[in-house]
Tab-separated table of C-alpha atoms and ligand atoms in Angstrom:
chain	number	residue	atom	x	y	z
E	1	VAL	CA	114.996	86.933	91.605
E	2	LYS	CA	118.197	86.690	89.631
E	3	GLY	CA	118.815	89.466	87.160
E	4	LEU	CA	116.531	91.935	88.852
E	5	ASP	CA	118.645	95.009	88.876
E	6	ILE	CA	117.248	97.843	90.853
E	7	ARG	CA	119.101	100.877	92.115
E	8	GLU	CA	119.059	100.568	95.850
E	9	GLY	CA	117.170	103.439	97.409
E	10	ILE	CA	119.440	104.384	100.259
E	11	PHE	CA	117.345	106.657	102.352
E	12	ASP	CA	118.718	110.080	101.712
E	13	ILE	CA	117.754	113.029	103.837
E	14	ARG	CA	118.697	115.521	101.121
E	15	ALA	CA	116.306	113.865	98.709
E	16	MET	CA	113.566	114.360	101.265
E	17	MET	CA	114.019	118.085	101.405
E	18	THR	CA	113.636	118.817	97.746
E	19	THR	CA	110.074	119.469	96.721
E	20	SER	CA	110.093	117.635	93.448
E	21	GLU	CA	111.794	114.536	92.159
E	22	THR	CA	111.876	112.558	88.982
E	23	VAL	CA	111.988	108.826	88.370
E	24	HIS	CA	113.163	107.953	84.884
E	25	VAL	CA	111.509	104.944	83.240
E	26	GLU	CA	113.993	103.581	80.725
E	27	LEU	CA	112.204	101.950	77.790
E	28	GLY	CA	114.265	103.100	74.806
E	29	GLU	CA	112.234	105.421	72.634
E	30	ARG	CA	109.225	104.860	74.888
E	31	SER	CA	111.097	106.175	77.940
E	32	TYR	CA	109.343	108.676	80.144
E	33	GLU	CA	109.515	110.520	83.426
E	34	ILE	CA	107.513	110.128	86.582
E	35	ARG	CA	107.544	113.534	88.274
E	36	LEU	CA	106.748	113.609	91.971
E	37	GLY	CA	105.738	116.926	93.474
E	38	THR	CA	103.498	118.598	95.987
E	39	GLU	CA	101.026	121.277	94.933
E	40	SER	CA	102.273	120.640	91.419
E	41	LEU	CA	98.979	120.224	89.511
E	42	GLY	CA	99.285	123.817	88.342
E	43	ASP	CA	102.621	123.024	86.687
E	44	LEU	CA	101.192	120.345	84.430
E	45	GLY	CA	101.067	122.519	81.307
E	46	ALA	CA	104.730	123.447	81.650
E	47	ALA	CA	105.689	119.838	82.361
E	48	CYS	CA	103.936	118.644	79.185
E	49	LEU	CA	105.923	121.116	77.113
E	50	GLU	CA	109.165	120.172	78.878
E	51	VAL	CA	108.794	116.502	77.976
E	52	GLY	CA	108.290	117.440	74.345
E	53	LEU	CA	104.557	117.129	73.788
E	54	LYS	CA	103.894	119.239	70.741
E	55	GLY	CA	100.156	119.058	70.189
E	56	LYS	CA	97.956	122.115	70.413
E	57	ARG	CA	94.848	120.261	71.581
E	58	VAL	CA	94.295	118.170	74.657
E	59	LEU	CA	91.458	116.080	76.029
E	60	VAL	CA	91.363	115.750	79.820
E	61	VAL	CA	89.391	112.758	81.101
E	62	SER	CA	88.396	112.619	84.761
E	63	ASP	CA	85.686	111.272	87.059
E	64	GLU	CA	82.879	112.851	89.040
E	65	ASN	CA	84.751	112.722	92.355
E	66	VAL	CA	88.062	114.065	91.135
E	67	ALA	CA	86.888	116.640	88.597
E	68	PRO	CA	85.198	119.046	91.058
E	69	LEU	CA	88.385	119.071	93.136
E	70	TYR	CA	91.134	119.292	90.539
E	71	LEU	CA	89.942	119.597	86.952
E	72	ASP	CA	89.964	123.400	86.840
E	73	ARG	CA	93.536	123.597	88.083
E	74	VAL	CA	94.682	121.115	85.446
E	75	ALA	CA	92.691	122.661	82.613
E	76	ASP	CA	93.874	126.187	83.501
E	77	SER	CA	97.458	125.048	83.640
E	78	LEU	CA	97.226	123.488	80.167
E	79	ALA	CA	95.325	126.460	78.739
E	80	SER	CA	97.930	128.861	80.132
E	81	LYS	CA	100.440	127.211	77.782
E	82	GLY	CA	98.233	127.905	74.789
E	83	LEU	CA	96.593	124.502	74.530
E	84	ALA	CA	92.955	124.107	73.487
E	85	VAL	CA	91.466	122.054	76.331
E	86	THR	CA	88.392	119.812	76.128
E	87	THR	CA	87.192	117.921	79.186
E	88	LEU	CA	85.227	114.713	79.690
E	89	VAL	CA	83.923	113.810	83.149
E	90	LEU	CA	82.687	110.248	83.648
E	91	PRO	CA	80.982	108.544	86.605
E	92	ALA	CA	83.397	107.392	89.313
E	93	GLY	CA	83.958	103.701	89.923
E	94	GLU	CA	84.922	100.422	88.304
E	95	PRO	CA	81.852	100.171	85.988
E	96	THR	CA	83.286	103.130	84.072
E	97	LYS	CA	86.022	100.838	82.722
E	98	SER	CA	83.599	99.643	80.046
E	99	ALA	CA	83.281	99.506	76.266
E	100	ALA	CA	80.473	102.070	76.416
E	101	GLN	CA	82.641	104.606	78.251
E	102	LEU	CA	85.586	103.874	75.962
E	103	ALA	CA	83.335	104.926	73.083
E	104	GLU	CA	82.575	108.128	74.996
E	105	VAL	CA	86.286	108.847	75.197
E	106	TRP	CA	86.618	108.321	71.420
E	107	GLU	CA	83.646	110.602	70.751
E	108	ALA	CA	85.069	113.304	73.002
E	109	ALA	CA	88.388	112.962	71.176
E	110	VAL	CA	86.629	113.528	67.848
E	111	GLU	CA	84.781	116.498	69.286
E	112	ALA	CA	88.037	117.911	70.632
E	113	ARG	CA	89.448	117.452	67.102
E	114	LEU	CA	92.521	115.658	68.396
E	115	ASP	CA	95.134	114.897	65.778
E	116	ARG	CA	98.064	112.481	66.069
E	117	LYS	CA	100.163	114.995	67.998
E	118	SER	CA	97.397	116.031	70.326
E	119	PHE	CA	97.276	114.234	73.617
E	120	LEU	CA	95.011	112.922	76.296
E	121	VAL	CA	95.387	113.553	80.015
E	122	ALA	CA	93.966	110.983	82.447
E	123	LEU	CA	93.218	112.782	85.728
E	124	GLY	CA	92.010	110.306	88.334
E	125	GLY	CA	92.549	106.901	89.875
E	126	GLY	CA	93.298	103.641	88.118
E	127	VAL	CA	89.868	103.504	86.517
E	128	ILE	CA	90.382	106.752	84.607
E	129	GLY	CA	94.033	105.896	83.909
E	130	ASP	CA	93.210	102.477	82.445
E	131	LEU	CA	90.244	103.732	80.412
E	132	GLY	CA	91.891	106.968	79.266
E	133	GLY	CA	95.066	105.092	78.422
E	134	LEU	CA	93.192	102.635	76.234
E	135	GLY	CA	91.351	105.536	74.621
E	136	ALA	CA	94.711	107.114	73.804
E	137	ALA	CA	96.163	103.802	72.609
E	138	SER	CA	93.323	103.242	70.184
E	139	PHE	CA	92.210	106.688	68.962
E	140	LEU	CA	93.840	107.345	65.560
E	141	ARG	CA	95.808	104.136	66.277
E	142	GLY	CA	97.491	105.879	69.159
E	143	VAL	CA	97.921	109.398	70.498
E	144	PRO	CA	100.248	110.350	73.363
E	145	PHE	CA	98.864	110.459	76.862
E	146	VAL	CA	99.771	111.817	80.251
E	147	GLN	CA	98.891	110.129	83.514
E	148	VAL	CA	97.945	112.363	86.426
E	149	PRO	CA	97.190	109.696	89.038
E	150	THR	CA	95.177	110.928	92.018
E	151	SER	CA	94.756	107.757	94.096
E	152	LEU	CA	97.704	106.169	95.904
E	153	LEU	CA	97.111	102.937	94.004
E	154	ALA	CA	97.296	104.752	90.691
E	155	MET	CA	100.480	106.609	91.735
E	156	VAL	CA	102.384	103.474	92.724
E	157	ASP	CA	100.870	100.921	90.406
E	158	SER	CA	98.414	101.531	87.590
E	159	ALA	CA	99.920	104.748	86.187
E	160	VAL	CA	103.344	103.127	85.822
E	161	GLY	CA	103.949	100.323	83.385
E	162	GLY	CA	101.850	101.045	80.332
E	163	LYS	CA	99.039	98.560	80.814
E	164	THR	CA	95.673	100.022	79.853
E	165	GLY	CA	92.320	98.342	79.630
E	166	ILE	CA	88.632	97.937	80.252
E	167	ASN	CA	86.433	95.187	81.691
E	168	LEU	CA	83.887	93.030	79.894
E	169	PRO	CA	80.791	91.618	81.604
E	170	GLN	CA	82.687	88.291	81.481
E	171	GLY	CA	85.703	89.496	83.393
E	172	LYS	CA	88.092	92.231	84.447
E	173	ASN	CA	90.694	93.736	82.120
E	174	LEU	CA	89.828	91.406	79.241
E	175	VAL	CA	90.402	94.108	76.619
E	176	GLY	CA	93.424	96.344	76.658
E	177	ALA	CA	96.679	97.462	75.143
E	178	PHE	CA	100.210	98.264	76.155
E	179	HIS	CA	100.614	102.004	75.717
E	180	GLN	CA	103.289	103.845	77.661
E	181	PRO	CA	102.477	107.373	78.841
E	182	ALA	CA	104.559	110.327	77.698
E	183	LEU	CA	104.667	111.600	81.275
E	184	VAL	CA	103.384	110.614	84.702
E	185	SER	CA	102.839	113.652	86.884
E	186	VAL	CA	102.137	112.983	90.551
E	187	ASP	CA	100.942	115.688	92.928
E	188	LEU	CA	101.087	114.096	96.381
E	189	SER	CA	98.887	116.829	97.893
E	190	VAL	CA	95.817	115.385	96.201
E	191	LEU	CA	95.988	112.426	98.597
E	192	ARG	CA	94.471	114.727	101.244
E	193	THR	CA	91.059	114.293	99.651
E	194	LEU	CA	91.371	110.570	98.929
E	195	PRO	CA	89.065	108.552	101.223
E	196	ALA	CA	91.110	106.849	103.975
E	197	ARG	CA	89.958	103.401	102.929
E	198	GLU	CA	91.304	104.008	99.399
E	199	PHE	CA	94.579	105.308	100.840
E	200	HIS	CA	94.980	102.176	102.926
E	201	ALA	CA	94.236	99.950	99.940
E	202	GLY	CA	97.033	101.718	98.050
E	203	MET	CA	99.378	101.119	100.992
E	204	ALA	CA	98.889	97.377	100.503
E	205	GLU	CA	100.626	97.687	97.112
E	206	VAL	CA	103.382	99.837	98.643
E	207	ILE	CA	104.007	97.205	101.321
E	208	LYS	CA	104.041	94.613	98.533
E	209	TYR	CA	107.028	96.373	96.914
E	210	GLY	CA	108.864	96.061	100.212
E	211	VAL	CA	108.190	92.341	100.380
E	212	ILE	CA	109.064	91.573	96.771
E	213	HIS	CA	112.183	93.628	96.456
E	214	ASP	CA	113.154	96.078	99.136
E	215	ALA	CA	113.483	95.091	102.787
E	216	GLU	CA	114.643	98.657	103.521
E	217	LEU	CA	111.403	100.038	102.144
E	218	PHE	CA	109.573	97.592	104.383
E	219	ASP	CA	111.595	98.828	107.396
E	220	PHE	CA	110.874	102.420	106.431
E	221	ILE	CA	107.119	101.849	106.252
E	222	GLU	CA	107.241	100.108	109.638
E	223	ALA	CA	109.156	102.967	111.206
E	224	ASN	CA	106.985	105.643	109.597
E	225	ALA	CA	103.481	104.190	109.608
E	226	ASP	CA	102.137	107.063	111.708
E	227	ARG	CA	103.694	109.701	109.479
E	228	LEU	CA	102.314	107.965	106.407
E	229	ASN	CA	98.854	107.747	107.923
E	230	ALA	CA	99.128	111.476	108.658
E	231	LEU	CA	100.050	112.024	104.975
E	232	GLU	CA	103.353	113.715	105.801
E	233	ALA	CA	104.799	114.762	102.490
E	234	ASP	CA	108.386	113.594	103.009
E	235	ALA	CA	107.414	110.115	104.114
E	236	LEU	CA	104.876	109.819	101.304
E	237	ARG	CA	107.322	111.023	98.708
E	238	HIS	CA	109.862	108.432	99.776
E	239	VAL	CA	107.493	105.471	99.570
E	240	VAL	CA	105.841	106.609	96.344
E	241	ARG	CA	109.195	107.221	94.711
E	242	ARG	CA	110.604	103.892	95.803
E	243	SER	CA	107.456	102.055	94.664
E	244	CYS	CA	107.608	103.757	91.263
E	245	GLU	CA	111.306	102.916	90.925
E	246	ILE	CA	110.717	99.264	91.667
E	247	LYS	CA	107.734	98.980	89.345
E	248	ALA	CA	109.549	100.926	86.626
E	249	ASP	CA	112.605	98.698	86.834
E	250	VAL	CA	110.556	95.526	86.736
E	251	VAL	CA	108.678	96.887	83.723
E	252	ARG	CA	111.902	97.969	82.046
E	253	GLN	CA	113.143	94.393	82.242
E	254	ASP	CA	109.844	92.826	81.213
E	255	GLU	CA	107.676	95.379	79.441
E	256	ARG	CA	105.157	92.927	78.024
E	257	GLU	CA	104.816	90.539	80.907
E	258	GLY	CA	106.770	87.489	79.815
E	259	GLY	CA	108.511	86.760	83.076
E	260	LEU	CA	109.799	89.038	85.782
E	261	ARG	CA	106.731	91.256	85.816
E	262	ALA	CA	104.905	88.351	87.437
E	263	ILE	CA	106.603	89.063	90.784
E	264	LEU	CA	104.305	92.087	91.039
E	265	ASN	CA	101.558	89.545	91.626
E	266	PHE	CA	102.746	88.631	95.114
E	267	GLY	CA	99.563	88.200	97.178
E	268	HIS	CA	97.404	88.422	94.077
E	269	THR	CA	96.604	84.735	93.530
E	270	LEU	CA	94.428	84.540	96.625
E	271	GLY	CA	93.633	88.267	96.383
E	272	HIS	CA	92.032	87.943	92.957
E	273	ALA	CA	90.114	84.869	94.127
E	274	ILE	CA	88.741	86.792	97.116
E	275	GLU	CA	87.623	89.637	94.836
E	276	ASN	CA	86.010	87.084	92.597
E	277	VAL	CA	84.221	85.073	95.253
E	278	ARG	CA	83.099	88.154	97.163
E	279	GLY	CA	82.043	90.024	94.041
E	280	TYR	CA	84.086	93.026	93.024
E	281	GLY	CA	83.323	95.964	95.227
E	282	GLU	CA	82.850	94.356	98.606
E	283	TRP	CA	86.587	94.220	99.241
E	284	LEU	CA	88.762	96.816	97.583
E	285	HIS	CA	91.578	95.340	95.498
E	286	GLY	CA	94.226	96.412	98.010
E	287	GLU	CA	92.259	94.864	100.860
E	288	ALA	CA	92.007	91.542	99.038
E	289	ILE	CA	95.713	91.478	98.297
E	290	ALA	CA	96.554	92.388	101.903
E	291	ALA	CA	94.911	89.143	102.991
E	292	GLY	CA	96.462	87.447	99.948
E	293	MET	CA	99.946	88.552	101.008
E	294	VAL	CA	99.498	87.095	104.486
E	295	TYR	CA	98.407	83.848	102.858
E	296	ALA	CA	101.344	83.869	100.423
E	297	ALA	CA	103.718	84.513	103.333
E	298	ARG	CA	102.334	81.512	105.233
E	299	VAL	CA	102.614	79.320	102.138
E	300	SER	CA	106.176	80.637	101.783
E	301	GLU	CA	106.923	79.496	105.340
E	302	ARG	CA	105.902	75.966	104.390
E	303	VAL	CA	107.577	75.838	100.984
E	304	HIS	CA	110.695	78.014	101.359
E	305	GLY	CA	111.208	78.397	105.098
E	306	PHE	CA	110.176	82.075	105.048
E	307	PRO	CA	110.589	83.172	108.693
E	308	ALA	CA	107.343	83.073	110.682
E	309	GLU	CA	108.376	86.247	112.501
E	310	ASP	CA	108.432	88.069	109.163
E	311	THR	CA	104.881	86.934	108.466
E	312	GLU	CA	104.103	88.427	111.875
E	313	ARG	CA	105.789	91.714	110.908
E	314	LEU	CA	103.820	91.792	107.655
E	315	THR	CA	100.555	91.176	109.495
E	316	THR	CA	101.278	93.898	112.041
E	317	LEU	CA	102.210	96.365	109.328
E	318	LEU	CA	99.063	95.690	107.295
E	319	ARG	CA	97.001	96.181	110.448
E	320	ALA	CA	98.647	99.574	110.979
E	321	PHE	CA	96.858	100.612	107.779
E	322	ASP	CA	93.554	98.993	108.781
E	323	LEU	CA	94.000	96.287	106.158
E	324	PRO	CA	92.476	92.806	106.496
E	325	VAL	CA	94.891	90.000	107.355
E	326	ALA	CA	92.457	87.068	107.472
E	327	TRP	CA	89.879	85.433	105.243
E	328	GLU	CA	87.258	84.062	107.611
E	329	GLY	CA	83.889	83.364	106.074
E	330	LEU	CA	85.364	82.289	102.750
E	331	GLU	CA	84.902	78.692	101.556
E	332	TRP	CA	88.036	76.876	100.458
E	333	GLU	CA	86.267	75.124	97.538
E	334	ALA	CA	84.986	78.387	96.087
E	335	VAL	CA	88.325	80.115	96.549
E	336	TYR	CA	90.271	77.242	95.012
E	337	THR	CA	87.942	77.152	92.003
E	338	ALA	CA	88.396	80.888	91.531
E	339	MET	CA	92.188	80.530	91.733
E	340	THR	CA	92.205	77.858	89.035
E	341	ALA	CA	89.917	79.936	86.804
E	342	ASP	CA	92.179	83.013	86.979
E	343	LYS	CA	93.513	84.055	83.581
E	344	LYS	CA	97.040	83.800	84.996
E	345	ALA	CA	96.585	80.171	86.111
E	346	ALA	CA	98.316	78.183	83.371
E	347	ASP	CA	96.515	74.862	82.728
E	348	ALA	CA	94.100	75.651	85.543
E	349	VAL	CA	96.893	75.271	88.090
E	350	PRO	CA	97.162	78.224	90.450
E	351	ARG	CA	100.651	79.649	90.738
E	352	PHE	CA	102.106	81.610	93.608
E	353	VAL	CA	104.837	84.177	93.942
E	354	LEU	CA	106.567	83.042	97.137
E	355	ALA	CA	109.108	84.729	99.372
E	356	ARG	CA	112.344	83.351	100.780
E	357	SER	CA	112.945	86.363	102.953
E	358	LEU	CA	111.634	89.920	103.102
E	359	GLY	CA	112.716	91.606	99.878
E	360	ASP	CA	113.340	88.377	97.975
E	361	VAL	CA	110.685	86.525	95.999
E	362	GLY	CA	110.783	84.044	93.139
E	363	LEU	CA	108.814	83.661	89.929
E	364	PRO	CA	105.354	82.075	90.231
E	365	GLU	CA	105.377	78.400	91.090
E	366	GLU	CA	102.934	75.580	91.612
E	367	VAL	CA	102.236	74.557	95.169
E	368	ASP	CA	100.947	71.237	96.430
E	369	ALA	CA	97.157	71.476	96.831
E	370	ASP	CA	97.287	69.972	100.343
E	371	VAL	CA	99.647	72.716	101.466
E	372	LEU	CA	97.363	75.341	99.954
E	373	ARG	CA	94.329	73.958	101.715
E	374	SER	CA	95.957	73.443	105.082
E	375	VAL	CA	97.361	76.986	105.140
E	376	PHE	CA	93.952	78.342	104.140
E	377	THR	CA	92.018	76.442	106.779
E	378	ALA	CA	94.610	76.683	109.597
K	401	NAD	N1	97.106	99.302	84.512
K	401	NAD	C1	97.632	98.680	85.536
K	401	NAD	O1	98.774	98.231	85.509
K	401	NAD	C2	96.810	98.543	86.782
K	401	NAD	C3	97.422	98.143	87.976
K	401	NAD	C4	96.654	98.089	89.123
K	401	NAD	C5	95.305	98.411	89.079
K	401	NAD	N2	94.745	98.790	87.904
K	401	NAD	C6	93.329	99.156	87.837
K	401	NAD	O2	93.132	100.324	88.640
K	401	NAD	C7	91.763	100.355	89.033
K	401	NAD	C8	91.691	100.751	90.485
K	401	NAD	O3	92.287	102.013	90.657
K	401	NAD	P1	91.899	102.924	91.920
K	401	NAD	O4	92.017	102.122	93.147
K	401	NAD	O5	92.632	104.179	91.781
K	401	NAD	O6	90.317	103.129	91.700
K	401	NAD	P2	89.459	104.388	91.214
K	401	NAD	O7	89.987	105.001	90.007
K	401	NAD	O8	88.063	103.897	91.197
K	401	NAD	O9	89.643	105.412	92.410
K	401	NAD	C9	89.161	105.073	93.688
K	401	NAD	C10	88.130	106.091	94.187
K	401	NAD	O10	88.817	107.233	94.668
K	401	NAD	C11	88.337	108.414	94.026
K	401	NAD	N3	89.479	109.322	93.967
K	401	NAD	C12	90.633	109.127	93.281
K	401	NAD	N4	91.502	110.091	93.580
K	401	NAD	C13	90.915	110.906	94.466
K	401	NAD	C14	91.335	112.065	95.170
K	401	NAD	N5	92.576	112.555	95.073
K	401	NAD	N6	90.447	112.676	95.989
K	401	NAD	C15	89.208	112.156	96.159
K	401	NAD	N7	88.767	111.037	95.548
K	401	NAD	C16	89.618	110.428	94.716
K	401	NAD	C17	87.799	107.943	92.722
K	401	NAD	O11	86.850	108.832	92.213
K	401	NAD	C18	87.190	106.603	93.115
K	401	NAD	O12	85.938	106.803	93.706
K	401	NAD	C19	91.188	98.991	88.749
K	401	NAD	O13	90.340	99.071	87.641
K	401	NAD	C20	92.402	98.156	88.420
K	401	NAD	O14	92.123	97.109	87.499
K	401	NAD	C21	95.473	98.862	86.768
K	402	ZN	ZN1	97.395	94.821	92.690
């Protein structure tokens, strides 16, 4: 994509040896830091003060899987800096991104007596980040919030970029707001307790960043798949940092999703349709987009001459993380209908982010329906 200006992440051995790193997200007065550390949950209180949060009260929102593991460490760290800490623990899982739970966040914020300077901490995966973020965006017309993402998907995707939201019975993410965090604090050690299937689903988004913008990242993941699967800190830090940098730079250039941000949807046109047809929950989001990326790569072969051997590399890499690379059992008619009903399908025409080569994609485009069908049924 022309105009996409991203600092190239030359792989730097010195960077790997430091134990914490910062990615700066440049958005004028809404700029913030993404701090990457290991065993850094206990430093959260200090980090909040360092980035200039001034409130004396804080509401920490988490879920029932994450809270027993990490909530005490986070709450103690905040309390040790003199903050009055209130906690809210909600059920884990997608249904928590609802209007009813958003109201619970508001009520907890009232109970915690948050004022405009007070802040909210979202400790959990994308569900807690999206819900907590919308709670912060709307309570008192907006209080600051801090993202402490604990799933890989949240670290590389949902915690960065400022989109918050909840689902309605009629569809996912139908209500939301743009609200940038004041800080994103990542402790990579928490990935040790993340279920493997969730880790793999997050890797699908990491691999996506390689395909859309960074062939070197793609090479790195290929060369280090075993180390990543073993959760080796240096390898993880590199891919999480690079993913955050790419997402942050895309967001910096297109904060409110008018153009460039759409390249983040590589693999998502079919992926969303699979989630839809299968019912949310059967396939994890990352699993659906893994298959969706293979599909988009094959469509790219037909439309832009994307090399077939690179589709092969993509497939092999996704398999290394136990991700699905096929869509057998799905009906073309149902999938096509779902793709045209997607909220991102302008005029009911599905659009695809397609690749020319690894690391180079274009903005979404329409594709001839015969091509779409023949690639799907091949
Ligand atoms: N705002 C955005 O830009 C954006 C982008 C992508 C996705 N999302 C949203 O993110 C959500 C998905 O996020 P997710 O995949 O993190 O789901 P999630 O929040 O449901 O987390 C996945 C599961 O892992 C558990 N978990 C999380 N961290 C853990 C840890 N360290 N140890 C043990 N268990 C842990 C959670 O309790 C949950 O059961 C979706 O609602 C999606 O719409 C938002
Ligand atoms: Zn996604």
